[in-house]
CSV table of C-alpha atoms in Angstrom, one decimal:
chain,number,residue,atom,x,y,z
A,55,MET,CA,-22.0,-4.5,8.3
A,56,THR,CA,-18.9,-5.7,6.4
A,57,THR,CA,-16.0,-4.2,4.0
A,58,MET,CA,-18.1,-2.9,1.2
A,59,ASP,CA,-18.8,-0.2,3.8
A,60,TYR,CA,-16.0,1.0,4.0
A,61,LEU,CA,-14.6,0.2,0.5
A,62,PRO,CA,-16.1,3.0,-1.5
A,63,PHE,CA,-13.6,5.5,0.2
A,64,SER,CA,-11.1,4.7,-1.9
A,65,VAL,CA,-13.2,2.7,-5.5
A,66,GLN,CA,-14.3,6.4,-5.7
A,67,TYR,CA,-11.4,6.5,-6.2
A,68,ILE,CA,-10.1,4.2,-8.0
A,69,LYS,CA,-12.8,4.8,-11.0
A,70,GLY,CA,-11.8,8.3,-11.3
A,71,THR,CA,-8.6,7.5,-12.5
A,72,GLY,CA,-8.9,6.5,-15.6
A,73,LEU,CA,-7.4,3.3,-16.2
A,74,LEU,CA,-9.9,0.4,-15.3
A,75,PRO,CA,-11.4,-1.3,-18.0
A,76,SER,CA,-14.4,0.0,-17.7
A,77,SER,CA,-14.0,3.3,-16.4
A,78,ASN,CA,-15.0,5.5,-19.5
A,79,PHE,CA,-14.6,7.2,-22.3
A,80,ILE,CA,-13.7,10.5,-21.3
A,81,ARG,CA,-11.2,10.0,-18.2
A,82,LYS,CA,-9.8,6.9,-20.0
A,83,PHE,CA,-8.4,9.6,-22.9
A,84,ILE,CA,-7.9,12.3,-20.2
A,85,ALA,CA,-5.6,9.6,-18.8
A,86,LEU,CA,-3.7,7.8,-20.2
A,87,SER,CA,-3.7,10.7,-23.4
A,88,VAL,CA,-2.9,13.5,-21.5
A,89,LEU,CA,-2.0,13.0,-18.1
A,90,LEU,CA,0.2,10.2,-18.1
A,91,PRO,CA,2.2,11.8,-20.9
A,92,ILE,CA,3.2,14.5,-18.7
A,93,THR,CA,4.2,12.6,-15.9
A,94,LEU,CA,6.9,10.0,-18.5
A,95,LEU,CA,7.8,14.2,-20.4
A,96,LEU,CA,8.7,15.1,-16.6
A,97,ASN,CA,10.1,11.9,-15.3
A,98,PHE,CA,12.3,12.7,-18.5
A,99,MET,CA,13.5,15.7,-18.0
A,100,ILE,CA,14.6,15.1,-13.8
A,101,ILE,CA,16.6,12.5,-14.8
A,102,PHE,CA,18.5,14.6,-17.9
A,103,ASN,CA,18.5,17.0,-14.6
A,104,PHE,CA,20.2,14.7,-12.9
A,105,GLY,CA,23.9,15.3,-15.4
A,106,LYS,CA,24.0,19.2,-14.0
A,107,SER,CA,25.3,17.3,-10.8
A,108,LYS,CA,28.8,18.1,-11.4
A,109,GLY,CA,29.1,15.9,-8.0
A,110,ASP,CA,27.0,18.3,-6.4
A,111,ILE,CA,25.0,16.1,-2.7
A,112,LEU,CA,22.4,18.9,-2.8
A,113,PHE,CA,21.4,18.9,-6.1
A,114,VAL,CA,21.4,15.3,-6.1
A,115,ALA,CA,19.6,15.0,-3.0
A,116,GLU,CA,17.0,17.5,-4.4
A,117,ALA,CA,16.1,15.9,-8.0
A,118,PHE,CA,16.1,13.0,-6.4
A,119,GLU,CA,12.8,14.0,-4.4
A,120,SER,CA,11.7,15.5,-7.9
A,121,LEU,CA,12.5,11.7,-9.1
A,122,SER,CA,10.7,10.1,-6.4
A,123,THR,CA,7.8,11.9,-6.6
A,124,TYR,CA,7.1,11.5,-9.9
A,125,GLY,CA,8.8,8.3,-9.7
A,126,GLN,CA,5.9,6.8,-8.0
A,127,LEU,CA,3.0,8.0,-10.1
A,128,THR,CA,4.6,6.4,-12.2
A,129,VAL,CA,4.6,2.4,-11.1
A,130,ARG,CA,1.0,3.7,-9.5
A,131,LYS,CA,0.2,4.5,-12.8
A,132,PHE,CA,1.5,1.0,-14.0
A,133,MET,CA,0.0,-0.7,-11.5
A,134,PHE,CA,-3.5,0.7,-12.7
A,135,ILE,CA,-3.0,0.1,-16.3
A,136,VAL,CA,-1.3,-3.5,-16.2
A,137,HIS,CA,-4.0,-4.8,-12.8
A,138,GLY,CA,-6.8,-3.2,-13.9
A,139,ARG,CA,-9.4,-6.3,-14.1
A,140,LEU,CA,-7.7,-7.5,-11.6
A,141,ILE,CA,-8.6,-4.3,-9.0
A,142,GLU,CA,-12.0,-4.5,-10.4
A,143,GLU,CA,-11.9,-8.9,-9.6
A,144,ILE,CA,-10.5,-7.7,-5.6
A,145,ILE,CA,-14.2,-4.8,-5.5
A,146,GLU,CA,-16.4,-7.5,-7.0
A,147,ASP,CA,-14.8,-10.3,-4.2
A,148,CYS,CA,-15.0,-8.1,-1.0
A,149,LYS,CA,-19.0,-8.2,-1.2
A,150,ARG,CA,-18.1,-12.2,-0.3
A,151,GLN,CA,-17.2,-10.8,3.0
A,152,TRP,CA,-18.7,-12.4,6.7
A,153,PRO,CA,-20.6,-9.4,8.2
A,154,TYR,CA,-18.4,-8.5,11.3
A,155,ASP,CA,-21.4,-8.7,13.4
A,156,ILE,CA,-21.7,-12.3,12.8
A,157,PHE,CA,-20.2,-13.3,17.5
A,158,GLY,CA,-22.3,-10.4,18.8
A,159,PRO,CA,-22.3,-6.8,18.8
A,160,VAL,CA,-19.3,-6.9,21.1
A,161,MET,CA,-17.1,-8.1,18.2
A,162,GLU,CA,-18.4,-6.1,15.9
A,163,LYS,CA,-17.8,-3.1,17.4
A,164,GLN,CA,-14.4,-4.3,18.0
A,165,LEU,CA,-13.7,-4.9,14.4
A,166,ARG,CA,-15.5,-2.0,13.2
A,167,ASN,CA,-13.2,0.0,15.4
A,168,LYS,CA,-10.0,-1.4,13.2
A,169,MET,CA,-11.4,-0.5,9.8
A,170,ASP,CA,-12.1,2.9,10.9
A,171,PHE,CA,-8.6,3.5,12.6
A,172,CYS,CA,-7.6,2.8,8.9
A,173,LEU,CA,-9.5,5.2,7.3
A,174,LYS,CA,-9.0,8.0,9.5
A,175,ILE,CA,-5.0,7.1,8.7
A,176,THR,CA,-5.7,7.7,5.0
A,177,LYS,CA,-7.8,10.6,5.8
A,178,ALA,CA,-5.1,11.7,8.3
A,179,LEU,CA,-2.9,10.9,4.7
A,180,ALA,CA,-4.3,12.9,2.3
A,181,PHE,CA,-4.8,16.1,4.3
A,182,CYS,CA,-1.2,16.0,5.2
A,183,SER,CA,0.0,15.4,1.3
A,184,THR,CA,-2.6,18.1,0.4
A,185,GLY,CA,-1.0,20.7,3.1
A,186,THR,CA,2.7,19.5,1.7
A,187,ILE,CA,1.9,20.2,-2.1
A,188,THR,CA,0.3,23.3,-1.8
A,189,LEU,CA,2.9,25.1,0.8
A,190,MET,CA,5.1,23.3,-2.2
A,191,CYS,CA,3.3,25.0,-4.7
A,192,VAL,CA,3.4,28.3,-2.9
A,193,THR,CA,7.0,28.8,-1.8
A,194,ALA,CA,7.9,28.2,-5.8
A,195,PHE,CA,5.4,30.1,-6.4
A,196,PHE,CA,7.0,33.6,-4.6
A,197,ASP,CA,10.0,31.7,-3.8
A,198,ASN,CA,13.0,34.4,-6.4
A,199,THR,CA,15.2,30.7,-6.1
A,200,LYS,CA,13.1,28.7,-7.1
A,201,SER,CA,10.7,27.9,-10.0
A,202,VAL,CA,9.1,25.2,-10.3
A,203,PRO,CA,8.2,23.0,-7.4
A,204,LEU,CA,10.1,20.2,-7.7
A,205,ILE,CA,13.7,20.3,-9.4
A,206,CYS,CA,13.7,19.7,-13.3
A,207,TRP,CA,15.5,20.7,-16.8
A,208,ILE,CA,12.6,22.9,-18.3
A,209,PRO,CA,13.6,23.8,-21.8
A,210,ASP,CA,15.1,27.7,-23.1
A,211,PHE,CA,12.2,28.9,-24.7
A,212,LYS,CA,9.4,31.1,-24.2
A,213,TRP,CA,6.8,30.4,-21.4
A,214,SER,CA,9.3,27.0,-20.6
A,215,THR,CA,9.3,27.5,-17.5
A,216,GLU,CA,5.3,28.1,-16.4
A,217,ILE,CA,4.3,25.8,-18.6
A,218,VAL,CA,6.7,23.6,-16.8
A,219,PHE,CA,4.8,24.8,-13.7
A,220,ILE,CA,1.5,23.8,-14.3
A,221,SER,CA,2.3,20.5,-15.4
A,222,GLU,CA,4.3,19.9,-11.9
A,223,VAL,CA,0.9,21.8,-10.1
A,224,LEU,CA,-1.0,19.5,-12.2
A,225,ILE,CA,0.7,15.9,-11.8
A,226,LEU,CA,1.4,17.0,-7.7
A,227,PHE,CA,-2.4,17.2,-7.1
A,228,GLU,CA,-3.0,14.3,-9.0
A,229,THR,CA,0.1,12.2,-7.3
A,230,LEU,CA,-2.5,12.7,-4.0
A,231,TYR,CA,-5.2,11.0,-6.5
A,232,PHE,CA,-3.0,8.7,-6.6
A,233,VAL,CA,-2.0,7.7,-2.6
A,234,VAL,CA,-5.1,8.2,-1.6
A,235,ALA,CA,-6.1,5.4,-4.3
A,236,SER,CA,-4.4,2.6,-3.7
A,237,ASP,CA,-3.0,3.6,0.0
A,238,SER,CA,-6.2,3.5,1.1
A,239,PHE,CA,-7.3,0.0,-1.0
A,240,TYR,CA,-4.6,-2.1,-0.1
A,241,LEU,CA,-4.7,-0.7,4.0
A,242,LEU,CA,-8.6,-0.8,4.0
A,243,VAL,CA,-8.5,-4.3,2.4
A,244,GLY,CA,-5.5,-6.0,4.5
A,245,MET,CA,-7.5,-4.9,7.2
A,246,ASP,CA,-10.1,-7.3,6.2
A,247,LEU,CA,-8.2,-9.8,6.0
A,248,GLN,CA,-7.5,-9.6,9.4
A,249,VAL,CA,-11.1,-9.5,10.8
A,250,GLN,CA,-11.8,-11.9,8.0
A,251,PHE,CA,-9.1,-14.3,10.5
A,252,LYS,CA,-10.1,-12.9,13.6
A,253,LEU,CA,-13.3,-14.3,12.3
A,254,MET,CA,-12.6,-17.3,11.9
A,255,VAL,CA,-10.9,-18.2,14.1
A,256,LYS,CA,-14.3,-17.7,16.4
A,257,LEU,CA,-15.7,-19.8,14.5
A,258,LEU,CA,-14.0,-22.5,14.7
A,259,LYS,CA,-13.8,-22.0,18.7
A,260,SER,CA,-17.5,-22.3,18.8
A,261,ILE,CA,-17.0,-25.5,17.5
A,262,HIS,CA,-17.2,-28.1,19.9
A,263,PHE,CA,-15.6,-31.3,18.8
A,264,GLY,CA,-16.7,-34.7,20.5
A,265,VAL,CA,-20.1,-32.1,22.1
A,266,GLU,CA,-22.2,-31.6,19.0
A,267,GLU,CA,-23.5,-33.3,16.4
A,268,ASP,CA,-20.9,-34.8,14.0
A,269,ALA,CA,-23.1,-33.0,11.2
A,270,LYS,CA,-23.2,-29.7,13.2
A,271,CYS,CA,-19.6,-29.1,13.2
A,272,LEU,CA,-19.2,-30.8,9.7
A,273,ARG,CA,-21.9,-28.1,8.8
A,274,LYS,CA,-19.6,-25.0,10.4
A,275,LEU,CA,-16.1,-26.4,9.7
A,276,THR,CA,-16.7,-27.0,5.5
A,277,GLN,CA,-18.5,-22.6,5.7
A,278,CYS,CA,-14.3,-22.7,7.4
A,279,VAL,CA,-13.1,-24.6,4.5
A,280,GLN,CA,-14.8,-22.5,2.0
A,281,HIS,CA,-14.0,-19.3,3.3
A,282,HIS,CA,-10.6,-19.9,3.9
A,283,ARG,CA,-10.1,-20.9,0.6
A,284,TRP,CA,-11.4,-17.9,-0.7
A,285,LEU,CA,-8.9,-15.4,1.7
A,286,LEU,CA,-5.9,-16.9,0.7
A,287,ARG,CA,-7.0,-16.3,-3.2
A,288,LEU,CA,-8.5,-13.0,-2.3
A,289,HIS,CA,-4.7,-12.9,-0.9
A,290,LYS,CA,-2.9,-13.1,-3.9
A,291,LYS,CA,-4.5,-11.4,-6.3
A,292,LEU,CA,-4.2,-8.4,-3.2
A,293,ASN,CA,-0.2,-9.6,-3.7
A,294,ARG,CA,0.3,-9.3,-7.4
A,295,MET,CA,-1.3,-6.3,-7.4
A,296,PHE,CA,1.5,-4.7,-5.5
A,297,SER,CA,4.1,-6.8,-6.0
A,298,GLU,CA,6.0,-4.5,-8.8
A,299,TYR,CA,5.4,-1.2,-6.3
A,300,PHE,CA,6.5,-3.0,-3.2
A,301,ILE,CA,10.1,-3.7,-5.3
A,302,VAL,CA,10.3,0.0,-6.2
A,303,GLN,CA,9.0,1.5,-2.8
A,304,TYR,CA,12.0,-0.5,-1.0
A,305,MET,CA,14.4,1.5,-3.9
A,306,ILE,CA,12.8,4.7,-3.1
A,307,THR,CA,13.9,4.0,0.3
A,308,VAL,CA,16.8,2.6,0.3
A,309,THR,CA,18.2,5.1,-1.3
A,310,ALA,CA,16.2,8.4,0.2
A,311,VAL,CA,17.4,7.4,3.1
A,312,ALA,CA,21.4,7.2,2.3
A,313,ILE,CA,21.4,10.3,0.6
A,314,GLN,CA,19.5,11.9,3.7
A,315,GLY,CA,21.3,10.0,6.1
A,316,TYR,CA,24.7,10.9,4.8
A,317,LEU,CA,23.6,15.3,4.5
A,318,LEU,CA,22.5,14.3,8.6
A,319,LEU,CA,25.5,13.1,9.4
A,320,TYR,CA,28.4,14.5,7.1
A,321,ARG,CA,27.5,17.4,6.1
A,322,SER,CA,27.1,21.2,7.7
A,323,LEU,CA,23.5,21.9,7.0
A,324,THR,CA,21.4,25.1,7.8
A,325,PHE,CA,18.5,24.4,10.4
A,326,ASP,CA,16.3,24.2,7.9
A,327,ALA,CA,18.2,21.6,5.5
A,328,LEU,CA,17.8,19.4,8.6
A,329,LEU,CA,15.0,19.5,9.7
A,330,LYS,CA,14.2,18.8,5.9
A,331,GLY,CA,16.1,15.8,6.1
A,332,VAL,CA,14.5,14.9,9.1
A,333,VAL,CA,10.8,14.9,7.9
A,334,TYR,CA,12.0,13.8,4.7
A,335,ILE,CA,13.3,10.3,6.3
A,336,PHE,CA,10.1,10.0,8.2
A,337,THR,CA,7.5,10.2,6.1
A,338,VAL,CA,9.0,8.3,3.2
A,339,MET,CA,9.0,5.5,6.2
A,340,PHE,CA,5.8,6.2,8.1
A,341,GLN,CA,4.3,5.8,4.1
A,342,VAL,CA,6.6,2.3,3.4
A,343,ALA,CA,4.7,1.3,7.0
A,344,LEU,CA,1.5,1.9,5.8
A,345,TYR,CA,2.9,-1.3,3.6
A,346,PHE,CA,4.8,-3.1,5.7
A,347,ILE,CA,2.7,-3.2,8.3
A,348,PRO,CA,-0.3,-4.8,7.8
A,349,ALA,CA,1.2,-7.6,5.5
A,350,SER,CA,2.8,-9.2,8.9
A,351,ASN,CA,-0.3,-8.6,10.7
A,352,ILE,CA,-2.1,-10.2,8.1
A,353,ALA,CA,0.5,-13.5,8.6
A,354,LEU,CA,0.2,-12.8,12.0
A,355,GLU,CA,-3.1,-13.2,12.1
A,356,ALA,CA,-2.8,-16.6,9.2
A,357,GLU,CA,-0.4,-18.3,12.0
A,358,ASN,CA,-2.9,-17.8,14.9
A,359,PHE,CA,-5.6,-19.5,12.6
A,360,SER,CA,-3.1,-22.3,11.6
A,361,MET,CA,-2.7,-22.6,15.4
A,362,GLU,CA,-5.7,-22.4,16.6
A,363,LEU,CA,-7.0,-25.6,14.1
A,364,TYR,CA,-3.3,-27.4,15.6
A,365,LEU,CA,-5.2,-26.7,19.2
A,366,ALA,CA,-9.0,-27.9,18.5
A,367,LYS,CA,-9.7,-31.4,19.5
A,368,TRP,CA,-10.8,-32.5,16.3
A,369,GLU,CA,-10.0,-35.6,17.2
A,370,ALA,CA,-12.8,-36.0,20.0
A,371,SER,CA,-15.3,-36.4,17.1
A,372,LYS,CA,-16.1,-39.8,15.3
A,373,SER,CA,-16.7,-39.2,12.3
A,374,SER,CA,-14.0,-39.6,8.9
A,375,LYS,CA,-15.6,-36.0,7.7
A,376,VAL,CA,-15.2,-33.9,9.4
A,377,ASN,CA,-11.3,-35.5,10.5
A,378,LYS,CA,-10.9,-34.6,6.7
A,379,GLN,CA,-11.7,-31.1,6.7
A,380,VAL,CA,-9.9,-30.2,9.3
A,381,LEU,CA,-6.7,-32.1,8.2
A,382,PHE,CA,-7.6,-30.0,5.2
A,383,MET,CA,-7.5,-26.9,6.1
A,384,ILE,CA,-3.9,-27.6,8.6
A,385,MET,CA,-2.8,-28.5,4.9
A,386,ASN,CA,-3.8,-25.0,3.6
A,387,SER,CA,-2.6,-23.5,6.9
A,388,GLN,CA,0.3,-24.3,5.7
A,389,GLU,CA,0.4,-21.7,2.4
A,390,SER,CA,3.1,-18.9,3.7
A,391,LEU,CA,0.8,-15.3,4.2
A,392,ASN,CA,3.2,-12.7,3.7
A,393,MET,CA,3.3,-10.5,1.2
A,394,VAL,CA,6.5,-10.9,-1.4
A,395,GLY,CA,7.7,-8.1,-3.6
A,396,ALA,CA,8.2,-9.0,-7.3
A,397,GLY,CA,9.0,-12.9,-5.5
A,398,MET,CA,12.1,-11.8,-3.5
A,399,LEU,CA,11.9,-9.7,-1.4
A,400,HIS,CA,9.0,-10.0,1.9
A,401,ILE,CA,7.4,-7.6,3.4
A,402,ASP,CA,7.1,-7.3,6.8
A,403,ARG,CA,8.7,-5.7,10.0
A,404,PRO,CA,12.1,-7.4,10.0
A,405,GLN,CA,12.1,-6.2,6.6
A,406,TYR,CA,11.2,-2.4,7.6
A,407,LEU,CA,13.3,-2.6,10.5
A,408,THR,CA,16.4,-3.6,7.6
A,409,ILE,CA,15.3,-0.4,4.6
A,410,LEU,CA,16.4,1.8,8.4
A,411,ARG,CA,19.4,0.0,8.7
A,412,LEU,CA,20.6,-0.1,5.4
A,413,GLY,CA,19.7,2.7,4.5
A,414,PHE,CA,21.5,4.7,7.3
A,415,THR,CA,25.2,1.9,6.1
A,416,ILE,CA,25.0,3.4,2.3
A,417,ALA,CA,25.3,6.8,4.2
A,418,THR,CA,28.0,5.3,6.3
A,419,ILE,CA,30.0,4.0,3.2
A,420,LEU,CA,29.4,6.9,1.5
A,421,GLY,CA,30.5,9.0,4.4
A,422,GLY,CA,34.1,6.7,4.9
A,423,LEU,CA,34.3,7.4,0.8
A,424,LYS,CA,34.5,11.7,0.9
């Protein structure tokens, strides 16, 4: 049992995007020549629609909800187009992961439970997103005050509303597809990085320096050194793939929390609007948690591995080769395994809490300027 027993769930969605170098011609043509132009056009129409706000914060909030939805899809598409070859490399790299059963069935079950949990989160996210998008489309269809699922500028010509409606429904369900593709891939690869560090710690603890033969210790250490170097490279690739998305997600989440926080704190809202604001804040914070918390957990597992290296009684070995291998690993383990957005935003738990504080701080400032 390895990560490749779980990764096909997200790989099938990734390949279905049609944006990888290995994608077939028909899927690539539809993705780049049909769906991408529609996505960009909807973004433009939403941005243009901001000019009609006239200081109405409720209108701005609804328009921003539209922009954040289609904007995130655009960034995800950009990620797949620019880093398509890198994504394929990561998928191939995952085939080299250590199997989960190398230290017995008990540990295998523990590690499998962790991967199963990630898979369940992804499926739950897909189910909830499907329900939300379906509800938005149905509501727009039956609500006379709402002509399209997400507010945007509608041109003044015959059948324009119907065309925009169909375009939005199509792109909304494509958004769902990309959310499952990218989020499940990040969660599964991120969790497997944590699992691989746990396996390396277990291997390290199984080495009895000064008791076992130096040749046996050296063989285990060499295996650990090679796997550690490979994990560091895999982490860099995963970080490079999502680097730009981290920044966009951070900005969108802070803005969303600020707008909805302002409405909740300083505006008299109906119960429906109040409930929508609370649910919206919870949703965006949950979505960003799927990226920030796993990234922080990877760094913690890497620190734990580094600590085990220091605690290992490698000085009991009289072999200079063994000592060199340990020192080499200690040197490599000093490299920080924090996910970073565009080289400046640390993706971890403290930064996650900062998002909520910063959003409500901006909301408070806006309330003071009223």
